[in-house]
Coordinates of C-alpha atoms and ligand atoms in Angstrom, one line a residue:
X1 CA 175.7 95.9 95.0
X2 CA 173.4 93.7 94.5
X3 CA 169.7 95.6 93.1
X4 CA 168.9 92.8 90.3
X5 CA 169.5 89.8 93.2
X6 CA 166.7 87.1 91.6
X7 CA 166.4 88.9 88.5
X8 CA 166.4 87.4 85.5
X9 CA 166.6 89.5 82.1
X10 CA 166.5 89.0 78.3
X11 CA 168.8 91.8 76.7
X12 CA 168.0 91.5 73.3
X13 CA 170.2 93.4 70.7
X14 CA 169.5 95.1 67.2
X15 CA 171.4 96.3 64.4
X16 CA 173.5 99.4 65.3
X17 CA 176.5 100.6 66.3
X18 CA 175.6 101.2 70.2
X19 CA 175.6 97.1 70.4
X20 CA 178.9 98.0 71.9
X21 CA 177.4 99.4 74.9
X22 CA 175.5 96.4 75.1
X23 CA 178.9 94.3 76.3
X24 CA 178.9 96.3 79.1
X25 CA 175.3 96.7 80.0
X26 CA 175.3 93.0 80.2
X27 CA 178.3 93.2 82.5
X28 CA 176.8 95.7 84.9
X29 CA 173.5 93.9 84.7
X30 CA 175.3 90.4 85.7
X31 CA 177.6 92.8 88.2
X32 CA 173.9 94.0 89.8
X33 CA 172.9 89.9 90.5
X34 CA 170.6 89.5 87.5
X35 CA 170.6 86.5 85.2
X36 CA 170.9 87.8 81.6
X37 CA 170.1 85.7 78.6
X38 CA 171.0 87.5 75.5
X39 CA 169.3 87.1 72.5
X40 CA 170.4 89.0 69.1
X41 CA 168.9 89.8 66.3
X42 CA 171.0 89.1 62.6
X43 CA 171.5 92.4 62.0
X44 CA 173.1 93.0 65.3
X45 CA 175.7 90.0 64.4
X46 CA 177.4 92.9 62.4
X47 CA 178.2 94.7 65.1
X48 CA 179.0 92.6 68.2
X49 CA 179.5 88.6 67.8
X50 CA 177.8 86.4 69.8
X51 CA 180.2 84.9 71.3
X52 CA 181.1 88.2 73.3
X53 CA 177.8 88.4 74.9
X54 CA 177.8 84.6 75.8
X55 CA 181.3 85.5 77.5
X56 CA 179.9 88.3 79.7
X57 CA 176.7 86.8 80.3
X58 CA 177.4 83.4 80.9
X59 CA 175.0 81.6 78.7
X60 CA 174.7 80.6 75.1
X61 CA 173.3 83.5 73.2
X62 CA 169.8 82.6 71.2
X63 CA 169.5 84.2 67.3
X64 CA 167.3 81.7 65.6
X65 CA 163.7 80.8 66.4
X66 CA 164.7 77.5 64.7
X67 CA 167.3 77.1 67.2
X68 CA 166.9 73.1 68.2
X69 CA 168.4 73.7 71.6
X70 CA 164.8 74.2 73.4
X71 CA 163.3 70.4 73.6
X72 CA 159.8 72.1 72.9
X73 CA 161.6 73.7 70.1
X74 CA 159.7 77.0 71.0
X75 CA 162.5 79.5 72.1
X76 CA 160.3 82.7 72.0
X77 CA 157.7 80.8 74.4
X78 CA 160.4 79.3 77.2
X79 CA 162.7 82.7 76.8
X80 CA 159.8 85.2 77.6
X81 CA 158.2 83.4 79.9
X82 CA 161.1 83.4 82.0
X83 CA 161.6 86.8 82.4
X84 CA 161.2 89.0 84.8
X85 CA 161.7 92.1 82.1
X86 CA 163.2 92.1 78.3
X87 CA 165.1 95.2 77.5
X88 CA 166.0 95.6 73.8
X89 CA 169.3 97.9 74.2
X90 CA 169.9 98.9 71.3
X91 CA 166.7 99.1 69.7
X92 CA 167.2 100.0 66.0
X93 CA 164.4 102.3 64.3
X94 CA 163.9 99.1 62.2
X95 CA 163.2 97.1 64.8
X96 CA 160.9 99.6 66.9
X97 CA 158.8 99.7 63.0
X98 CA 158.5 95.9 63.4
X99 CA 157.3 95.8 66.9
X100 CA 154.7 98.9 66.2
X101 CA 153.2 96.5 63.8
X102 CA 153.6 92.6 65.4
X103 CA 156.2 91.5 63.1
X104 CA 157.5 88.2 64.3
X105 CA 159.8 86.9 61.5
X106 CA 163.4 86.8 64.0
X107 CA 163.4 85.4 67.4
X108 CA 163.5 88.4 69.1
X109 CA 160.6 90.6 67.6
X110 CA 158.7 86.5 68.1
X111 CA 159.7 87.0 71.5
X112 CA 158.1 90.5 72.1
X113 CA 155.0 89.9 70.4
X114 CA 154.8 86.4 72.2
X115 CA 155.4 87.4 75.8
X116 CA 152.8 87.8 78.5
X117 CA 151.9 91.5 78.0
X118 CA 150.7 92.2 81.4
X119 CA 153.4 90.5 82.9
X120 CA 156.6 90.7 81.8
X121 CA 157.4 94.3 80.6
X122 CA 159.3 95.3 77.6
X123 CA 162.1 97.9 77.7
X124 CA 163.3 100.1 74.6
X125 CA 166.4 101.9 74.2
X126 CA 166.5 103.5 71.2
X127 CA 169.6 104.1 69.3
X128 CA 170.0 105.8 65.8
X129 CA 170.9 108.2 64.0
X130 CA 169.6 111.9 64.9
X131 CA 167.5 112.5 61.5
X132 CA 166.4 108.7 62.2
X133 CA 164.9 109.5 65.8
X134 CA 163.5 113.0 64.7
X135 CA 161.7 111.2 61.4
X136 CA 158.0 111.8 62.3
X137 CA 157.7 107.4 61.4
X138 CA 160.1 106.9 64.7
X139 CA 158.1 109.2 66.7
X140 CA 155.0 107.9 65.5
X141 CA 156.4 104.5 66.2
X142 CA 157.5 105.2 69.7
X143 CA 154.2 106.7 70.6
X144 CA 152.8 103.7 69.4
X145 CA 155.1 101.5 71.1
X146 CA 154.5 103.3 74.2
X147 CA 150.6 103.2 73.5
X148 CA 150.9 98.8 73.2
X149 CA 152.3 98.8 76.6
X150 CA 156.5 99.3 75.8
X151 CA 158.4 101.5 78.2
X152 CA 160.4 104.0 76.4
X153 CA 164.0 104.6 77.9
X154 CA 165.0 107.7 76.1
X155 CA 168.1 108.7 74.2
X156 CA 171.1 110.5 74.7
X157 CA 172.3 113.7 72.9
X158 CA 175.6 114.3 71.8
X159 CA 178.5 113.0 69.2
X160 CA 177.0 110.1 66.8
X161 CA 179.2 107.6 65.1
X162 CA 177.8 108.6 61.6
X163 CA 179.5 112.2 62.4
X164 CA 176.4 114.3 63.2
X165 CA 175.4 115.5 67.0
X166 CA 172.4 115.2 68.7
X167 CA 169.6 113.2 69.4
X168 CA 169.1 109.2 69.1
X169 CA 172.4 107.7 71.0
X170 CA 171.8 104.7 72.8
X171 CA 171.7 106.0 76.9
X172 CA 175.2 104.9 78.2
X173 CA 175.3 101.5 79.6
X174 CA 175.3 102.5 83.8
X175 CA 172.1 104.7 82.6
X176 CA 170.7 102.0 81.7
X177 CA 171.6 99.6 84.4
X178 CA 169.9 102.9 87.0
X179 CA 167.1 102.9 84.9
X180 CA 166.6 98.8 84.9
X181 CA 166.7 98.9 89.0
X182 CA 164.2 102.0 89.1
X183 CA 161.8 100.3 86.5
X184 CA 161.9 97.0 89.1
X185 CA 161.2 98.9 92.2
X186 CA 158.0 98.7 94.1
X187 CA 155.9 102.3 92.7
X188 CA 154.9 103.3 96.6
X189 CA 155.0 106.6 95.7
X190 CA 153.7 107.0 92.5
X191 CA 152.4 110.4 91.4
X192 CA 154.0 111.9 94.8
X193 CA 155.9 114.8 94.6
X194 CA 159.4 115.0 97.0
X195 CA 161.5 117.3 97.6
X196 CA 164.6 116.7 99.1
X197 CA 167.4 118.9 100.7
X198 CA 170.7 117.3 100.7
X199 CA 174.5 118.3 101.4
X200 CA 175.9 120.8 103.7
X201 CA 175.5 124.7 103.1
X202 CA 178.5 126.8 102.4
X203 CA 178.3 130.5 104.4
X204 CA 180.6 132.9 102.7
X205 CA 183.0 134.6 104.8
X206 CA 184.2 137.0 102.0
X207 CA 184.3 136.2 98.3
X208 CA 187.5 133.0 98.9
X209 CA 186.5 131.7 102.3
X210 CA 183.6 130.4 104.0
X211 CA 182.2 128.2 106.6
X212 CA 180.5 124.5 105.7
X213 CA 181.1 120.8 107.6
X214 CA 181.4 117.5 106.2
X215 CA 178.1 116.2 105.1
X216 CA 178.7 114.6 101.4
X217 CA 175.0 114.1 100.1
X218 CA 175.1 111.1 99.8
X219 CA 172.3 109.9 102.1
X220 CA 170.3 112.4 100.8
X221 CA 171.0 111.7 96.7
X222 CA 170.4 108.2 97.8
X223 CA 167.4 109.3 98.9
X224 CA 166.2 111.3 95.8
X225 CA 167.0 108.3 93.8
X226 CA 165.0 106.0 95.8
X227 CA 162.1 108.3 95.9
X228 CA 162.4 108.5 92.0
X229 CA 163.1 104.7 91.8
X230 CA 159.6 104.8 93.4
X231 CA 157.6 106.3 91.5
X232 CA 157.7 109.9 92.7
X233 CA 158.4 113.3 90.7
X234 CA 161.6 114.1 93.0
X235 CA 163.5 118.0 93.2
X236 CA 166.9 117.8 95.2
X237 CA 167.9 120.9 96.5
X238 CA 171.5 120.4 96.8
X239 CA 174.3 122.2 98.5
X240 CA 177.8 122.0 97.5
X241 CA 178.5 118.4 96.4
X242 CA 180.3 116.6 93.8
X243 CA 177.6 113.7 93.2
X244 CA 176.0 112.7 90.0
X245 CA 172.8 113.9 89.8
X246 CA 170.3 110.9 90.1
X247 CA 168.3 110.0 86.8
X248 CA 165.3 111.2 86.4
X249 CA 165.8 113.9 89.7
X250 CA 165.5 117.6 89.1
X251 CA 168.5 118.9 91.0
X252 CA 167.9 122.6 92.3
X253 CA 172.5 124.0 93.6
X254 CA 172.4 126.1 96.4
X255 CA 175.1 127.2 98.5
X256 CA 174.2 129.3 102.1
X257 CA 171.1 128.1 104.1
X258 CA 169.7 131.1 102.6
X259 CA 169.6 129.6 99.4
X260 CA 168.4 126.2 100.8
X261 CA 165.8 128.0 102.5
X262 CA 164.4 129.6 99.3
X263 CA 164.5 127.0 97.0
X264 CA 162.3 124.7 99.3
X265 CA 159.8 127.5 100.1
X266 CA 159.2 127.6 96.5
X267 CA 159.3 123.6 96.2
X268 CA 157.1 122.6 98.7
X269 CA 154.0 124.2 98.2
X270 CA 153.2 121.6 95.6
X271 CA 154.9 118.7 97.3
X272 CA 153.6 116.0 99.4
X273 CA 156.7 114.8 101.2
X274 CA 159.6 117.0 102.3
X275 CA 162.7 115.3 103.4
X276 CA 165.4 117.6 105.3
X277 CA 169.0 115.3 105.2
X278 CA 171.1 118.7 104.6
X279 CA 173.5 119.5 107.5
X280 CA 172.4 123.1 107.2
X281 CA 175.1 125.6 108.7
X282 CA 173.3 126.6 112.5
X283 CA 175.3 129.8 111.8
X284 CA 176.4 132.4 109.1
X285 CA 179.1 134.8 109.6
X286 CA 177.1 138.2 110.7
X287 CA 178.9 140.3 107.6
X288 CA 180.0 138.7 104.3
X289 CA 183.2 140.9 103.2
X290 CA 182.8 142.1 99.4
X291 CA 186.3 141.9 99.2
X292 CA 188.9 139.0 100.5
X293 CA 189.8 140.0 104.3
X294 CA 193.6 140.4 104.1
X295 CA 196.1 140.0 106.9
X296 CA 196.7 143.6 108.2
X297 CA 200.3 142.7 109.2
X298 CA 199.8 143.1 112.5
X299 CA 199.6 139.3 113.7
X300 CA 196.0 140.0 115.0
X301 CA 193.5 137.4 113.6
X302 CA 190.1 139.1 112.6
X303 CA 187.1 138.5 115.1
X304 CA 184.3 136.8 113.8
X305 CA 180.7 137.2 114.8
X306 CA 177.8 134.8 113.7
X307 CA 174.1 134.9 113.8
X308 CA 171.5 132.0 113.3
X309 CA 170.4 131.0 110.5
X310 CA 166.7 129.8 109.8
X311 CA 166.0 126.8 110.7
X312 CA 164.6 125.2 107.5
X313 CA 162.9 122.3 108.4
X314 CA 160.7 124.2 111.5
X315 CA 159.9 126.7 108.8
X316 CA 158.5 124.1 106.2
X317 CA 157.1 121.9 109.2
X318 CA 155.1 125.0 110.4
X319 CA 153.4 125.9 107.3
X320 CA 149.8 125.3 107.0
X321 CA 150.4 122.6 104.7
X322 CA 152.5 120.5 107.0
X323 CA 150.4 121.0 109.8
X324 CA 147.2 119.5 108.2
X325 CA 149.2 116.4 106.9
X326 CA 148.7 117.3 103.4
X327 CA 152.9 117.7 103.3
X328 CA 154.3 114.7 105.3
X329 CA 157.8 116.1 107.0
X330 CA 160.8 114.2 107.8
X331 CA 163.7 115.4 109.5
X332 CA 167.4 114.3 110.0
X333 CA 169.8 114.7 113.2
X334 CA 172.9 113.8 113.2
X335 CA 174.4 113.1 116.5
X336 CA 177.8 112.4 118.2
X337 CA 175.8 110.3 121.2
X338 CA 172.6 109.7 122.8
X339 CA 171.2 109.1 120.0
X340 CA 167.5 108.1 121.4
X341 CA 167.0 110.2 123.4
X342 CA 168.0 113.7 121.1
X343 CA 166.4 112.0 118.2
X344 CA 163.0 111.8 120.3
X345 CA 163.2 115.6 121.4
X346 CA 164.3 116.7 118.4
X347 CA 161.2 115.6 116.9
X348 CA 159.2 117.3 119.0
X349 CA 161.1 120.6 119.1
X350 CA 160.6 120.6 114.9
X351 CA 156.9 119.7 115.0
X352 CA 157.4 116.4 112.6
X353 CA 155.7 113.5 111.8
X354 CA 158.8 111.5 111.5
X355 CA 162.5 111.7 112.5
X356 CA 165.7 109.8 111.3
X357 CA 168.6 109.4 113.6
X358 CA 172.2 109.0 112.6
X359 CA 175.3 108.7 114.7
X360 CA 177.3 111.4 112.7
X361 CA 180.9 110.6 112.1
X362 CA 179.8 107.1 111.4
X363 CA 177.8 107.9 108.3
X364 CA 179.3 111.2 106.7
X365 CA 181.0 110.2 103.7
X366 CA 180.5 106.8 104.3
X367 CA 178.4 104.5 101.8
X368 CA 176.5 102.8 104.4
X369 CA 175.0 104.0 107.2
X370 CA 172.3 102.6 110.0
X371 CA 169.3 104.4 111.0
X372 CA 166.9 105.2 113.7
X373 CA 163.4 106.0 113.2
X374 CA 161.4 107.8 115.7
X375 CA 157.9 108.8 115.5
X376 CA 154.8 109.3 117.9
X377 CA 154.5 105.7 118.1
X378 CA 157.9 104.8 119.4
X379 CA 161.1 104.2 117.5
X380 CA 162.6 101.6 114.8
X381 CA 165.8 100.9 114.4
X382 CA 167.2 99.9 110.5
X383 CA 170.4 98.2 110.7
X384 CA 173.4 99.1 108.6
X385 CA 173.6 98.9 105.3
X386 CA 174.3 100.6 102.3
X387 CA 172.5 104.0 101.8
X388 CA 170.7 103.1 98.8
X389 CA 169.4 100.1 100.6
X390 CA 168.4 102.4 103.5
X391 CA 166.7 104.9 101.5
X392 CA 164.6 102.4 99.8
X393 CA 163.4 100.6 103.4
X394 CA 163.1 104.5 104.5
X395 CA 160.9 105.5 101.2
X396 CA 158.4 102.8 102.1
X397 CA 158.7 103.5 105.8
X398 CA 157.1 107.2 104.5
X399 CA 155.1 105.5 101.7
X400 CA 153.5 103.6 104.7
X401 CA 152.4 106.9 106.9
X402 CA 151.4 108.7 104.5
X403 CA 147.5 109.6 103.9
X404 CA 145.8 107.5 101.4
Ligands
CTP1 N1 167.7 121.7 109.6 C1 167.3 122.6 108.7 N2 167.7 123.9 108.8 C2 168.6 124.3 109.8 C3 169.1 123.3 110.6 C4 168.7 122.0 110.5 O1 166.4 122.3 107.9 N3 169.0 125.5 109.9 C5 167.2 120.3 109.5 C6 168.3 119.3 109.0 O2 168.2 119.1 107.6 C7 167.8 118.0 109.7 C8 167.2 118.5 111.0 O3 166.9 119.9 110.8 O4 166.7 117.4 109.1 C9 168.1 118.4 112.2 O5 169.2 119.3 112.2 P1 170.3 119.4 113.3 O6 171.2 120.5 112.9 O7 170.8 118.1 113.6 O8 169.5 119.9 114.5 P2 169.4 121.2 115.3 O9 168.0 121.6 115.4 O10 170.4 122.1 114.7 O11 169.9 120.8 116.8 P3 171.4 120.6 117.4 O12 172.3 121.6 116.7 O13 171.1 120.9 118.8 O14 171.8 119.2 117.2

């Protein structure tokens, strides 16, 4: 993938033991397209040498703002100005002190002070110890930080290097790298809220076997991401998947369209956009056995009855809310052919604003996928490519319908 094509990043390290996470952030941030110039602080030296992150990112690392390499002989000017973001990862509690109150006496603190505030955005991840991070001077600092324009990227929880567990470990490095690419994304959904269904449902049979299809999630994770990437305050209601919840998304598991079917009533009252990608099961078995169904020895194979199940979507789509525009529906179909012309009426036939077509067995479990967008005004096709490509397009395809 390619989501920091054109990007250009100064990863600037501090003293601590996460610095190791910082050889592979820099990896994955090079991996993603992104030009990375590393600059390190001396402390940091102890931990990682420099000559590890010039290796992975493919330029001379910068320590010293009396390095003579710059002609100008003003590192902290050239370096910042040529950002497109810095991210200090890790950033020590010493260094965040030293921020909160404009030191400049290393090249990298220089640099922060010295960069184009409104411009080029500064990116924390703190890493400490947990007394360190719950010490009411980090907390003031990071409030502070925050206040002076820094964007805070959280910490981790968990085992520490010093022994103790909990809160202050560096995020892990592909955290990171997601949290980089959502930072960089357009905000065209700022203070939105989505919810998203995603996955296929799972109708019990009895308590061992049950009915579901092959949908993975993935378009519609993809789509929570990119939603979240954008700005938006995303809750994926998820049937049974294996996929990593996106960062930042509040995942709601569900298993029968029942479930699905609850979770989103009691989403989307607050929500502004609702975006169906489940393949919800069109039918449930008529009786769910408490108890496995066993063979009766006879060779006879049991007969099973199904009824409908609701129909999400047309449910949401034909609340009040939806049909005054304040919740802006979009709707999936998956089809084996025809795609155009199903797409069309099956926008109609669900009352919404906007439907996506997909040519089933080419996108379930695939990573890419090609679209076809249909609304009153005709239809637009977005070629193939991967989903979290085509989410993004199909986030600002919504972003662009929606009401101001
Ligand atoms: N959907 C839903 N609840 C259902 C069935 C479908 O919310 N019980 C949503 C899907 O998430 C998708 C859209 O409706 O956004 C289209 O679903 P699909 O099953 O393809 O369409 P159907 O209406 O079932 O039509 P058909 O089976 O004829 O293709």
């Amino acid at each position: 993938m390619n989501d920091l094509a054109g990007k250009h990043i100064v990863l600037g390290l501090t003293g601590g033991i996460a610095c190791y996470k910082a050889a592979e952030l820099c990896r994955g941030l090079v991996k993603e397209g992104a030009t990375v110039q590393v600059v390190m602080t001396e402390a940091s030296e102890q931990f990682i040498t420099p000559v590890t992150m010039q290796a992975l990112s493919g330029r001379s690392v910068y320590s010293s703002q009396w390095d003579t390499r710059e002609a100008n002989n003003m590192a902290h000017i050239n370096l910042s100005r040529q950002a497109d973001a810095i991210l200090v990862a890790p950033c020590s509690a010493d260094f965040l002190a030293k921020l909160v109150h404009g030191g400049a006496g290393d090249l990298l603190s220089l640099m922060c002070l010295a960069r184009p505030i409104e411009r080029v955005p500064l990116l924390l991840a703190p890493a400490m110890n947990r007394e360190m991070w719950a010490h009411p001077a980090t907390q003031r600092n990071l409030q502070q930080a925050s206040a002076d324009g820094a964007t805070i990227l959280g910490v981790g929880s968990g085992f520490q290097a010093c022994g103790e567990t909990g809160d202050g470990r560096m995020l892990e490095a592909q955290e990171l790298l997601e949290d980089v690419v959502a930072f960089l994304q357009p905000k065209l959904l700022a203070g939105r809220k989505v919810v998203v269904t995603a996955g296929p449902t799972f109708e019990a049979l009895d308590p061992i076997r049950g009915i579901t299809n092959h949908s993975s999630g993935k378009m519609g994770f993809a789509i929570a991401r990119a939603a979240r990437e954008a700005g938006a305050d995303v809750a994926l209601i998820a049937g049974p998947v294996s996929l990593a919840t996106p960062r930042g998304v509040r995942r709601i598991d569900v298993q029968s369209a029942r479930d699905m079917l609850a979770a989103t009533t009691a989403a989307t009252p607050q929500a502004d956009i609702f975006i169906a990608t489940a393949a919800v099961a069109d039918w449930r078995p008529a009786t769910q056995s408490e108890a496995k169904i066993k063979k009766d020895g006879s060779g006879a194979a049991p007969t099973l009855a199904f009824i409908e199940n609701p129909d999400i979507l047309a449910t949401v789509a034909r609340s009040d809310r939806a049909r005054s525009g304040a919740l802006f529906c979009v709707g999936f179909a998956a089809e084996s052919h025809d795609l155009l012309k199903h797409a069309r009426a099956k926008r109609e036939r669900k009352g919404i604003p906007l439907l996506v077509g997909n040519i089933g067995p080419l996108t379930f479990g695939q990573d890419d996928n090609q679209m076809l967008l249909v609304d009153a005004q005709g239809e637009q096709e977005l070629p193939r490519a991967a989903k979290i490509v085509l989410a993004r397009q199909l986030v600002a395809e919504i972003a662009r319908r929606l009401p101001r």
